[in-house]
Amino acid sequence: MKNILKDKKVAIIGAGPVGLTMARLLQQNGANVNVFERDQDAETRIWGGTLDLHKDSGQIAMKKAGLLEQYYKAALPMGINMADEKGNILSTIEVAPEHQFDNPEINRNDLRTILLKSLNQETVIWNRKSIDLQPVNNQWQLEFENHQHEIADFVIIANGGMSKARNYVTETLVEETGTIIIQGDVEQPEINCPEFFKLCDGKRLMTAHKGTLIVANPFNKESLTYGVIFKKPETEINFQNQKEIRTFLLNQFSDWDKIYKDLILSTHFFVGLPTRKLPLKNLWKQNRPLPITLIGDAAHLMPPFAGQGVNTGLMDALVLSENLTNGQFKNIEEAIQDYEKQMFVYVSEAQRASSENETEMHKSDFSFMKLMEY
């Protein structure tokens, strides 16, 4: 069986769950791999809500990596409370014992810790913000801030949807979808927003009213995290100004119950961003100077409205790693080509579902119960 990675140095740009899973799957097969990450160290907090890995995608990759049981131990099965804008519970979905492992929620840093512990020491090189890469003497030269550089034979780009390193693979540009998400974080929610915390009742809480949606998780380690989703307004929001975000949200929730306004007032940190996508409408470049490809959001950024982002990314890692290590391809280029062919199929379906859900969410009569049925 031919080992197409023999004597090859593999560089993965980005230590998110997809990049780290890719590294784990390759190391299981003896590959020489390093991951380069812009975060200062492993303790850097990853901003964002919890992740849920699906049984038919993300969990398959975790099982292949030998980490599924660790994911189950660290993740929390969660039901859903659907409420109205007045704070009334409309419907509850409980987690039956037989479904507790379907898609439990895990904190992003907890998932990173599981993956990091599975890797060889010194696999991840921290404080490496990628700024460029160039083919030099039949190898890739990776350039980072502070005049640092590394050499690799094969580059896997996994550093997120706004990656600036993908031009060797595709010239398709990221597009805004017309939706804004403002994420909020409340420390010690049982103390700082006790009524909202009680309304969640240990479950994720979802509310929709006149095109504004809120999705909250009361258990993201020691914090309650939530996202407010709405159509992009005509006037710009200064996402660097915490006071301006809070004022905007209070106005957005003006006819909602006080329990939601108290949530906003108790929030200690906001992050706002437009949702974006990298559509797979154009075939990727075939004549690349050296082996290089994209996985995760760097390959197929999509809005988070079908729960597929991290799951399709983990499928990328699974498919690509198998192609690189199963001995069925003559060289890395052929393994990449087959991976990309498969990826275009399953990701196109995920992007379609995400776009359809986004369209539904902007309707004035939208309810999360409709989405569950959909």
mmCIF file of C-alpha atoms in Angstrom:
data_model
loop_
_atom_site.group_PDB
_atom_site.id
_atom_site.type_symbol
_atom_site.label_atom_id
_atom_site.label_comp_id
_atom_site.label_asym_id
_atom_site.label_seq_id
_atom_site.Cartn_x
_atom_site.Cartn_y
_atom_site.Cartn_z
ATOM 1 C CA MET A 1 0.000 0.000 0.000
ATOM 2 C CA LYS A 2 1.494 3.318 -1.094
ATOM 3 C CA ASN A 3 2.057 5.938 1.601
ATOM 4 C CA ILE A 4 1.609 9.227 -0.245
ATOM 5 C CA LEU A 5 2.543 11.231 2.875
ATOM 6 C CA LYS A 6 5.880 9.486 3.383
ATOM 7 C CA ASP A 7 8.645 12.029 3.966
ATOM 8 C CA LYS A 8 6.102 14.844 3.541
ATOM 9 C CA LYS A 9 5.658 17.677 6.003
ATOM 10 C CA VAL A 10 2.000 18.653 6.379
ATOM 11 C CA ALA A 11 1.015 22.111 7.626
ATOM 12 C CA ILE A 12 -2.493 22.836 8.874
ATOM 13 C CA ILE A 13 -3.350 26.502 9.290
ATOM 14 C CA GLY A 14 -5.870 26.931 12.099
ATOM 15 C CA ALA A 15 -6.392 25.096 15.415
ATOM 16 C CA GLY A 16 -10.166 25.078 15.443
ATOM 17 C CA PRO A 17 -12.009 21.773 15.878
ATOM 18 C CA VAL A 18 -11.675 20.950 12.183
ATOM 19 C CA GLY A 19 -7.942 21.647 11.940
ATOM 20 C CA LEU A 20 -7.165 19.764 15.149
ATOM 21 C CA THR A 21 -9.303 16.790 14.144
ATOM 22 C CA MET A 22 -7.489 16.719 10.812
ATOM 23 C CA ALA A 23 -4.168 16.646 12.663
ATOM 24 C CA ARG A 24 -5.341 13.840 14.931
ATOM 25 C CA LEU A 25 -6.560 11.689 12.043
ATOM 26 C CA LEU A 26 -3.285 12.135 10.169
ATOM 27 C CA GLN A 27 -1.118 11.467 13.222
ATOM 28 C CA GLN A 28 -2.982 8.214 13.833
ATOM 29 C CA ASN A 29 -1.476 7.124 10.527
ATOM 30 C CA GLY A 30 2.032 8.352 11.244
ATOM 31 C CA ALA A 31 1.973 11.614 9.281
ATOM 32 C CA ASN A 32 4.374 14.452 10.057
ATOM 33 C CA VAL A 33 2.004 17.319 10.780
ATOM 34 C CA ASN A 34 2.047 20.698 12.485
ATOM 35 C CA VAL A 35 -0.834 23.043 13.201
ATOM 36 C CA PHE A 36 -0.213 26.801 13.154
ATOM 37 C CA GLU A 37 -2.619 28.900 15.199
ATOM 38 C CA ARG A 38 -2.858 32.654 15.757
ATOM 39 C CA ASP A 39 -4.105 32.315 19.382
ATOM 40 C CA GLN A 40 -1.449 33.025 21.980
ATOM 41 C CA ASP A 41 -1.799 29.640 23.678
ATOM 42 C CA ALA A 42 -4.146 26.776 24.458
ATOM 43 C CA GLU A 43 -5.803 28.767 27.242
ATOM 44 C CA THR A 44 -7.081 31.519 24.946
ATOM 45 C CA ARG A 45 -10.842 31.597 25.246
ATOM 46 C CA ILE A 46 -12.711 30.784 22.054
ATOM 47 C CA TRP A 47 -15.674 33.102 21.693
ATOM 48 C CA GLY A 48 -19.059 31.696 20.695
ATOM 49 C CA GLY A 49 -21.856 29.373 21.694
ATOM 50 C CA THR A 50 -21.600 25.668 22.318
ATOM 51 C CA LEU A 51 -21.252 23.141 19.516
ATOM 52 C CA ASP A 52 -23.315 20.027 18.895
ATOM 53 C CA LEU A 53 -21.820 17.205 16.870
ATOM 54 C CA HIS A 54 -24.311 15.209 14.818
ATOM 55 C CA LYS A 55 -24.438 11.425 14.833
ATOM 56 C CA ASP A 56 -24.273 11.159 11.050
ATOM 57 C CA SER A 57 -21.311 13.495 10.561
ATOM 58 C CA GLY A 58 -19.305 15.115 13.358
ATOM 59 C CA GLN A 59 -19.579 12.140 15.670
ATOM 60 C CA ILE A 60 -18.358 9.789 12.950
ATOM 61 C CA ALA A 61 -15.171 11.835 12.678
ATOM 62 C CA MET A 62 -14.749 11.857 16.457
ATOM 63 C CA LYS A 63 -15.197 8.088 16.575
ATOM 64 C CA LYS A 64 -12.568 7.637 13.868
ATOM 65 C CA ALA A 65 -10.272 9.835 15.949
ATOM 66 C CA GLY A 66 -10.905 7.656 19.013
ATOM 67 C CA LEU A 67 -12.413 10.575 20.907
ATOM 68 C CA LEU A 68 -16.155 9.978 20.809
ATOM 69 C CA GLU A 69 -16.463 8.786 24.408
ATOM 70 C CA GLN A 70 -14.509 11.803 25.635
ATOM 71 C CA TYR A 71 -16.893 14.048 23.703
ATOM 72 C CA TYR A 72 -19.882 12.348 25.347
ATOM 73 C CA LYS A 73 -18.353 12.809 28.809
ATOM 74 C CA ALA A 74 -17.696 16.522 28.288
ATOM 75 C CA ALA A 75 -20.914 17.350 26.405
ATOM 76 C CA LEU A 76 -24.340 18.081 27.852
ATOM 77 C CA PRO A 77 -27.564 16.698 26.363
ATOM 78 C CA MET A 78 -30.014 19.598 26.293
ATOM 79 C CA GLY A 79 -33.695 19.959 25.654
ATOM 80 C CA ILE A 80 -35.339 23.035 24.180
ATOM 81 C CA ASN A 81 -37.811 25.532 25.622
ATOM 82 C CA MET A 82 -39.655 27.586 23.004
ATOM 83 C CA ALA A 83 -41.087 30.787 24.432
ATOM 84 C CA ASP A 84 -42.934 33.859 23.182
ATOM 85 C CA GLU A 85 -41.865 37.477 23.518
ATOM 86 C CA LYS A 86 -43.845 37.777 26.767
ATOM 87 C CA GLY A 87 -41.824 35.069 28.468
ATOM 88 C CA ASN A 88 -44.437 32.316 28.215
ATOM 89 C CA ILE A 89 -43.259 28.785 27.434
ATOM 90 C CA LEU A 90 -45.071 27.572 24.325
ATOM 91 C CA SER A 91 -43.491 24.167 23.901
ATOM 92 C CA THR A 92 -40.802 21.999 25.459
ATOM 93 C CA ILE A 93 -38.666 19.309 23.902
ATOM 94 C CA GLU A 94 -37.127 16.976 26.456
ATOM 95 C CA VAL A 95 -34.152 14.726 25.779
ATOM 96 C CA ALA A 96 -35.224 11.097 26.054
ATOM 97 C CA PRO A 97 -32.564 8.744 27.513
ATOM 98 C CA GLU A 98 -32.259 6.926 24.209
ATOM 99 C CA HIS A 99 -31.436 10.227 22.478
ATOM 100 C CA GLN A 100 -28.983 11.707 24.970
ATOM 101 C CA PHE A 101 -26.055 11.154 22.606
ATOM 102 C CA ASP A 102 -27.752 12.387 19.440
ATOM 103 C CA ASN A 103 -26.147 15.839 19.517
ATOM 104 C CA PRO A 104 -25.143 16.975 23.022
ATOM 105 C CA GLU A 105 -23.700 20.482 23.426
ATOM 106 C CA ILE A 106 -20.024 21.022 24.193
ATOM 107 C CA ASN A 107 -18.107 24.168 25.098
ATOM 108 C CA ARG A 108 -15.648 25.142 22.373
ATOM 109 C CA ASN A 109 -12.648 25.254 24.683
ATOM 110 C CA ASP A 110 -13.556 21.876 26.164
ATOM 111 C CA LEU A 111 -13.608 20.378 22.674
ATOM 112 C CA ARG A 112 -10.267 22.004 21.890
ATOM 113 C CA THR A 113 -8.793 20.524 25.077
ATOM 114 C CA ILE A 114 -9.921 17.012 24.130
ATOM 115 C CA LEU A 115 -8.365 17.353 20.701
ATOM 116 C CA LEU A 116 -5.128 18.928 21.934
ATOM 117 C CA LYS A 117 -4.554 16.156 24.478
ATOM 118 C CA SER A 118 -4.884 13.600 21.689
ATOM 119 C CA LEU A 119 -2.017 15.107 19.671
ATOM 120 C CA ASN A 120 1.709 14.611 19.965
ATOM 121 C CA GLN A 121 3.492 17.281 21.988
ATOM 122 C CA GLU A 122 4.540 20.347 20.011
ATOM 123 C CA THR A 123 2.066 19.556 17.220
ATOM 124 C CA VAL A 124 0.389 22.943 17.613
ATOM 125 C CA ILE A 125 2.593 25.996 17.222
ATOM 126 C CA TRP A 126 0.871 28.951 18.872
ATOM 127 C CA ASN A 127 1.041 32.669 18.175
ATOM 128 C CA ARG A 128 1.361 32.131 14.436
ATOM 129 C CA LYS A 129 -0.986 34.426 12.553
ATOM 130 C CA SER A 130 -0.801 33.515 8.879
ATOM 131 C CA ILE A 131 -0.221 36.434 6.514
ATOM 132 C CA ASP A 132 0.960 34.745 3.308
ATOM 133 C CA LEU A 133 2.217 31.567 1.668
ATOM 134 C CA GLN A 134 4.314 31.119 -1.447
ATOM 135 C CA PRO A 135 5.782 28.203 -3.398
ATOM 136 C CA VAL A 136 9.566 28.280 -2.932
ATOM 137 C CA ASN A 137 11.941 25.545 -4.175
ATOM 138 C CA ASN A 138 9.116 23.035 -4.601
ATOM 139 C CA GLN A 139 7.806 23.581 -1.068
ATOM 140 C CA TRP A 140 5.355 25.946 0.530
ATOM 141 C CA GLN A 141 6.829 28.787 2.531
ATOM 142 C CA LEU A 142 4.341 29.922 5.169
ATOM 143 C CA GLU A 143 4.772 33.438 6.440
ATOM 144 C CA PHE A 144 3.470 34.675 9.771
ATOM 145 C CA GLU A 145 3.451 37.934 11.665
ATOM 146 C CA ASN A 146 6.693 39.004 13.380
ATOM 147 C CA HIS A 147 8.735 37.796 10.377
ATOM 148 C CA GLN A 148 8.321 34.129 11.262
ATOM 149 C CA HIS A 149 8.112 31.476 8.572
ATOM 150 C CA GLU A 150 7.812 27.706 8.163
ATOM 151 C CA ILE A 151 8.239 25.218 5.313
ATOM 152 C CA ALA A 152 5.799 22.456 4.289
ATOM 153 C CA ASP A 153 5.173 20.091 1.392
ATOM 154 C CA PHE A 154 1.389 20.129 1.722
ATOM 155 C CA VAL A 155 -0.863 22.834 3.203
ATOM 156 C CA ILE A 156 -4.372 22.353 4.566
ATOM 157 C CA ILE A 157 -6.122 25.661 5.204
ATOM 158 C CA ALA A 158 -8.529 25.473 8.154
ATOM 159 C CA ASN A 159 -8.405 28.966 9.611
ATOM 160 C CA GLY A 160 -12.012 29.986 9.192
ATOM 161 C CA GLY A 161 -14.406 31.667 6.833
ATOM 162 C CA MET A 162 -12.448 34.901 6.517
ATOM 163 C CA SER A 163 -9.212 33.145 5.594
ATOM 164 C CA LYS A 164 -6.894 35.178 3.403
ATOM 165 C CA ALA A 165 -4.892 32.127 2.368
ATOM 166 C CA ARG A 166 -7.374 30.440 0.043
ATOM 167 C CA ASN A 167 -6.507 32.198 -3.228
ATOM 168 C CA TYR A 168 -4.438 29.285 -4.529
ATOM 169 C CA VAL A 169 -7.599 27.164 -4.390
ATOM 170 C CA THR A 170 -10.495 29.461 -5.271
ATOM 171 C CA GLU A 171 -11.145 33.062 -6.231
ATOM 172 C CA THR A 172 -14.749 32.907 -5.002
ATOM 173 C CA LEU A 173 -15.424 35.743 -2.576
ATOM 174 C CA VAL A 174 -17.247 35.617 0.743
ATOM 175 C CA GLU A 175 -20.745 37.138 0.579
ATOM 176 C CA GLU A 176 -22.919 38.640 3.292
ATOM 177 C CA THR A 177 -26.324 36.977 3.539
ATOM 178 C CA GLY A 178 -28.266 39.973 4.906
ATOM 179 C CA THR A 179 -28.547 38.721 8.482
ATOM 180 C CA ILE A 180 -26.910 40.087 11.629
ATOM 181 C CA ILE A 181 -26.111 38.060 14.742
ATOM 182 C CA ILE A 182 -25.267 39.757 18.025
ATOM 183 C CA GLN A 183 -23.862 37.363 20.587
ATOM 184 C CA GLY A 184 -24.038 38.104 24.289
ATOM 185 C CA ASP A 185 -22.340 36.578 27.301
ATOM 186 C CA VAL A 186 -23.648 36.711 30.874
ATOM 187 C CA GLU A 187 -21.394 35.558 33.691
ATOM 188 C CA GLN A 188 -23.029 33.842 36.678
ATOM 189 C CA PRO A 189 -26.471 33.984 35.043
ATOM 190 C CA GLU A 190 -28.212 32.480 38.048
ATOM 191 C CA ILE A 191 -27.227 35.673 39.892
ATOM 192 C CA ASN A 192 -27.111 38.326 37.157
ATOM 193 C CA CYS A 193 -30.224 37.393 35.178
ATOM 194 C CA PRO A 194 -32.045 34.956 37.468
ATOM 195 C CA GLU A 195 -35.479 35.218 35.826
ATOM 196 C CA PHE A 196 -34.197 34.481 32.346
ATOM 197 C CA PHE A 197 -31.998 31.708 33.712
ATOM 198 C CA LYS A 198 -35.085 30.224 35.367
ATOM 199 C CA LEU A 199 -37.058 30.523 32.112
ATOM 200 C CA CYS A 200 -34.412 28.410 30.369
ATOM 201 C CA ASP A 201 -34.895 25.710 33.014
ATOM 202 C CA GLY A 202 -31.675 23.963 32.070
ATOM 203 C CA LYS A 203 -32.550 23.903 28.385
ATOM 204 C CA ARG A 204 -31.720 25.964 25.341
ATOM 205 C CA LEU A 205 -34.289 28.709 24.946
ATOM 206 C CA MET A 206 -35.629 29.888 21.587
ATOM 207 C CA THR A 207 -37.921 32.830 20.939
ATOM 208 C CA ALA A 208 -39.033 34.528 17.724
ATOM 209 C CA HIS A 209 -41.115 37.689 17.344
ATOM 210 C CA LYS A 210 -41.625 39.861 14.253
ATOM 211 C CA GLY A 211 -38.433 38.733 12.574
ATOM 212 C CA THR A 212 -36.184 39.018 15.641
ATOM 213 C CA LEU A 213 -34.974 35.746 17.121
ATOM 214 C CA ILE A 214 -33.079 34.824 20.242
ATOM 215 C CA VAL A 215 -31.354 31.529 20.978
ATOM 216 C CA ALA A 216 -29.831 31.073 24.428
ATOM 217 C CA ASN A 217 -27.829 28.399 26.218
ATOM 218 C CA PRO A 218 -27.652 28.769 30.015
ATOM 219 C CA PHE A 219 -24.761 26.323 30.370
ATOM 220 C CA ASN A 220 -21.702 27.381 28.380
ATOM 221 C CA LYS A 221 -19.257 26.565 31.158
ATOM 222 C CA GLU A 222 -19.841 29.311 33.783
ATOM 223 C CA SER A 223 -21.701 31.620 31.392
ATOM 224 C CA LEU A 224 -25.022 31.968 29.653
ATOM 225 C CA THR A 225 -24.502 32.729 25.970
ATOM 226 C CA TYR A 226 -27.114 33.851 23.513
ATOM 227 C CA GLY A 227 -27.481 35.066 19.974
ATOM 228 C CA VAL A 228 -29.920 37.662 18.663
ATOM 229 C CA ILE A 229 -30.680 37.178 14.971
ATOM 230 C CA PHE A 230 -32.329 39.768 12.737
ATOM 231 C CA LYS A 231 -32.290 41.188 9.243
ATOM 232 C CA LYS A 232 -29.550 43.724 8.612
ATOM 233 C CA PRO A 233 -30.938 47.202 9.399
ATOM 234 C CA GLU A 234 -30.575 50.181 7.102
ATOM 235 C CA THR A 235 -28.480 52.057 9.647
ATOM 236 C CA GLU A 236 -25.053 50.673 10.495
ATOM 237 C CA ILE A 237 -24.295 49.345 13.972
ATOM 238 C CA ASN A 238 -20.906 50.058 15.498
ATOM 239 C CA PHE A 239 -19.992 46.615 16.763
ATOM 240 C CA GLN A 240 -16.914 48.026 18.508
ATOM 241 C CA ASN A 241 -19.108 50.075 20.837
ATOM 242 C CA GLN A 242 -20.625 47.959 23.611
ATOM 243 C CA LYS A 243 -22.941 50.765 24.761
ATOM 244 C CA GLU A 244 -24.277 51.263 21.244
ATOM 245 C CA ILE A 245 -24.984 47.538 20.855
ATOM 246 C CA ARG A 246 -26.845 47.460 24.168
ATOM 247 C CA THR A 247 -28.923 50.511 23.214
ATOM 248 C CA PHE A 248 -29.736 48.993 19.826
ATOM 249 C CA LEU A 249 -30.864 45.712 21.373
ATOM 250 C CA LEU A 250 -33.023 47.398 23.992
ATOM 251 C CA ASN A 251 -34.765 49.245 21.178
ATOM 252 C CA GLN A 252 -35.079 46.016 19.171
ATOM 253 C CA PHE A 253 -36.713 44.362 22.191
ATOM 254 C CA SER A 254 -38.884 47.366 23.118
ATOM 255 C CA ASP A 255 -42.160 45.416 22.951
ATOM 256 C CA TRP A 256 -40.727 42.255 24.535
ATOM 257 C CA ASP A 257 -41.151 41.326 28.192
ATOM 258 C CA LYS A 258 -38.864 42.824 30.822
ATOM 259 C CA ILE A 259 -37.196 39.434 31.288
ATOM 260 C CA TYR A 260 -35.465 39.831 27.894
ATOM 261 C CA LYS A 261 -34.467 43.422 28.581
ATOM 262 C CA ASP A 262 -32.942 42.376 31.884
ATOM 263 C CA LEU A 263 -30.926 39.777 29.974
ATOM 264 C CA ILE A 264 -29.505 42.509 27.731
ATOM 265 C CA LEU A 265 -28.771 44.781 30.679
ATOM 266 C CA SER A 266 -26.940 41.987 32.517
ATOM 267 C CA THR A 267 -24.758 41.098 29.514
ATOM 268 C CA HIS A 268 -21.097 41.877 30.188
ATOM 269 C CA PHE A 269 -19.815 41.443 26.636
ATOM 270 C CA PHE A 270 -21.276 41.653 23.120
ATOM 271 C CA VAL A 271 -19.940 40.624 19.738
ATOM 272 C CA GLY A 272 -21.784 41.519 16.548
ATOM 273 C CA LEU A 273 -21.199 40.236 13.059
ATOM 274 C CA PRO A 274 -22.964 39.822 9.739
ATOM 275 C CA THR A 275 -23.569 36.242 8.642
ATOM 276 C CA ARG A 276 -21.571 35.307 5.580
ATOM 277 C CA LYS A 277 -21.215 32.458 3.157
ATOM 278 C CA LEU A 278 -18.605 31.174 0.736
ATOM 279 C CA PRO A 279 -20.788 29.625 -1.965
ATOM 280 C CA LEU A 280 -19.624 26.574 -3.885
ATOM 281 C CA LYS A 281 -20.867 27.951 -7.179
ATOM 282 C CA ASN A 282 -17.548 27.739 -9.011
ATOM 283 C CA LEU A 283 -15.227 24.789 -9.396
ATOM 284 C CA TRP A 284 -11.943 25.210 -7.611
ATOM 285 C CA LYS A 285 -8.637 25.738 -9.389
ATOM 286 C CA GLN A 286 -7.086 22.583 -10.807
ATOM 287 C CA ASN A 287 -3.594 23.876 -11.613
ATOM 288 C CA ARG A 288 -2.168 24.568 -8.163
ATOM 289 C CA PRO A 289 1.578 25.022 -7.841
ATOM 290 C CA LEU A 290 1.853 22.531 -4.948
ATOM 291 C CA PRO A 291 -0.572 20.366 -2.909
ATOM 292 C CA ILE A 292 -3.024 22.601 -1.055
ATOM 293 C CA THR A 293 -6.711 22.442 -0.128
ATOM 294 C CA LEU A 294 -9.368 23.908 2.159
ATOM 295 C CA ILE A 295 -11.449 22.375 4.930
ATOM 296 C CA GLY A 296 -14.119 23.688 7.296
ATOM 297 C CA ASP A 297 -15.317 27.285 7.103
ATOM 298 C CA ALA A 298 -12.313 28.194 4.987
ATOM 299 C CA ALA A 299 -13.801 25.921 2.327
ATOM 300 C CA HIS A 300 -17.507 26.506 2.671
ATOM 301 C CA LEU A 301 -18.513 29.165 5.178
ATOM 302 C CA MET A 302 -22.272 29.169 5.751
ATOM 303 C CA PRO A 303 -24.727 30.806 8.176
ATOM 304 C CA PRO A 304 -25.331 28.747 11.353
ATOM 305 C CA PHE A 305 -29.000 28.086 10.629
ATOM 306 C CA ALA A 306 -28.896 24.359 9.967
ATOM 307 C CA GLY A 307 -26.338 23.311 12.580
ATOM 308 C CA GLN A 308 -24.017 22.078 9.846
ATOM 309 C CA GLY A 309 -20.939 24.301 10.020
ATOM 310 C CA VAL A 310 -18.647 22.346 12.333
ATOM 311 C CA ASN A 311 -20.223 19.047 11.300
ATOM 312 C CA THR A 312 -19.491 19.452 7.603
ATOM 313 C CA GLY A 313 -16.000 20.608 8.558
ATOM 314 C CA LEU A 314 -15.401 17.436 10.560
ATOM 315 C CA MET A 315 -16.641 15.428 7.592
ATOM 316 C CA ASP A 316 -14.039 17.257 5.499
ATOM 317 C CA ALA A 317 -11.327 16.127 7.905
ATOM 318 C CA LEU A 318 -12.627 12.562 7.847
ATOM 319 C CA VAL A 319 -12.891 12.261 4.064
ATOM 320 C CA LEU A 320 -9.600 14.001 3.320
ATOM 321 C CA SER A 321 -7.630 12.081 5.953
ATOM 322 C CA GLU A 322 -8.963 8.754 4.673
ATOM 323 C CA ASN A 323 -8.023 9.668 1.112
ATOM 324 C CA LEU A 324 -4.515 10.594 2.215
ATOM 325 C CA THR A 325 -3.904 7.430 4.238
ATOM 326 C CA ASN A 326 -5.890 4.566 2.670
ATOM 327 C CA GLY A 327 -3.370 3.800 -0.075
ATOM 328 C CA GLN A 328 -5.907 4.110 -2.878
ATOM 329 C CA PHE A 329 -4.468 7.209 -4.551
ATOM 330 C CA LYS A 330 -1.216 7.609 -6.460
ATOM 331 C CA ASN A 331 -0.396 10.994 -4.994
ATOM 332 C CA ILE A 332 -1.631 13.804 -2.755
ATOM 333 C CA GLU A 333 -3.135 15.707 -5.682
ATOM 334 C CA GLU A 334 -5.426 12.807 -6.612
ATOM 335 C CA ALA A 335 -6.488 12.382 -2.971
ATOM 336 C CA ILE A 336 -7.327 16.090 -2.789
ATOM 337 C CA GLN A 337 -9.278 16.011 -6.042
ATOM 338 C CA ASP A 338 -11.474 13.136 -4.858
ATOM 339 C CA TYR A 339 -12.049 14.779 -1.454
ATOM 340 C CA GLU A 340 -13.139 18.028 -3.077
ATOM 341 C CA LYS A 341 -15.509 16.199 -5.413
ATOM 342 C CA GLN A 342 -17.211 14.507 -2.449
ATOM 343 C CA MET A 343 -17.211 17.679 -0.356
ATOM 344 C CA PHE A 344 -18.974 19.745 -3.006
ATOM 345 C CA VAL A 345 -21.913 17.310 -2.862
ATOM 346 C CA TYR A 346 -22.555 17.119 0.882
ATOM 347 C CA VAL A 347 -21.733 20.768 1.552
ATOM 348 C CA SER A 348 -23.988 22.049 -1.228
ATOM 349 C CA GLU A 349 -26.908 20.314 0.483
ATOM 350 C CA ALA A 350 -25.948 21.776 3.869
ATOM 351 C CA GLN A 351 -25.655 25.285 2.414
ATOM 352 C CA ARG A 352 -29.050 24.919 0.746
ATOM 353 C CA ALA A 353 -30.688 23.931 4.051
ATOM 354 C CA SER A 354 -29.013 26.818 5.846
ATOM 355 C CA SER A 355 -30.175 29.357 3.251
ATOM 356 C CA GLU A 356 -33.748 28.060 3.300
ATOM 357 C CA ASN A 357 -33.874 28.265 7.089
ATOM 358 C CA GLU A 358 -32.503 31.801 6.974
ATOM 359 C CA THR A 359 -35.262 32.842 4.571
ATOM 360 C CA GLU A 360 -37.904 31.348 6.876
ATOM 361 C CA MET A 361 -36.465 33.108 9.933
ATOM 362 C CA HIS A 362 -36.971 36.551 8.453
ATOM 363 C CA LYS A 363 -40.714 36.050 8.019
ATOM 364 C CA SER A 364 -42.769 38.036 10.510
ATOM 365 C CA ASP A 365 -44.820 34.983 11.516
ATOM 366 C CA PHE A 366 -41.814 32.678 11.912
ATOM 367 C CA SER A 367 -41.730 30.393 14.927
ATOM 368 C CA PHE A 368 -39.110 27.901 16.006
ATOM 369 C CA MET A 369 -41.825 25.261 16.175
ATOM 370 C CA LYS A 370 -42.229 25.633 12.397
ATOM 371 C CA LEU A 371 -38.490 25.178 11.977
ATOM 372 C CA MET A 372 -38.542 21.996 14.067
ATOM 373 C CA GLU A 373 -41.252 20.647 11.825
ATOM 374 C CA TYR A 374 -39.308 21.729 8.746
#
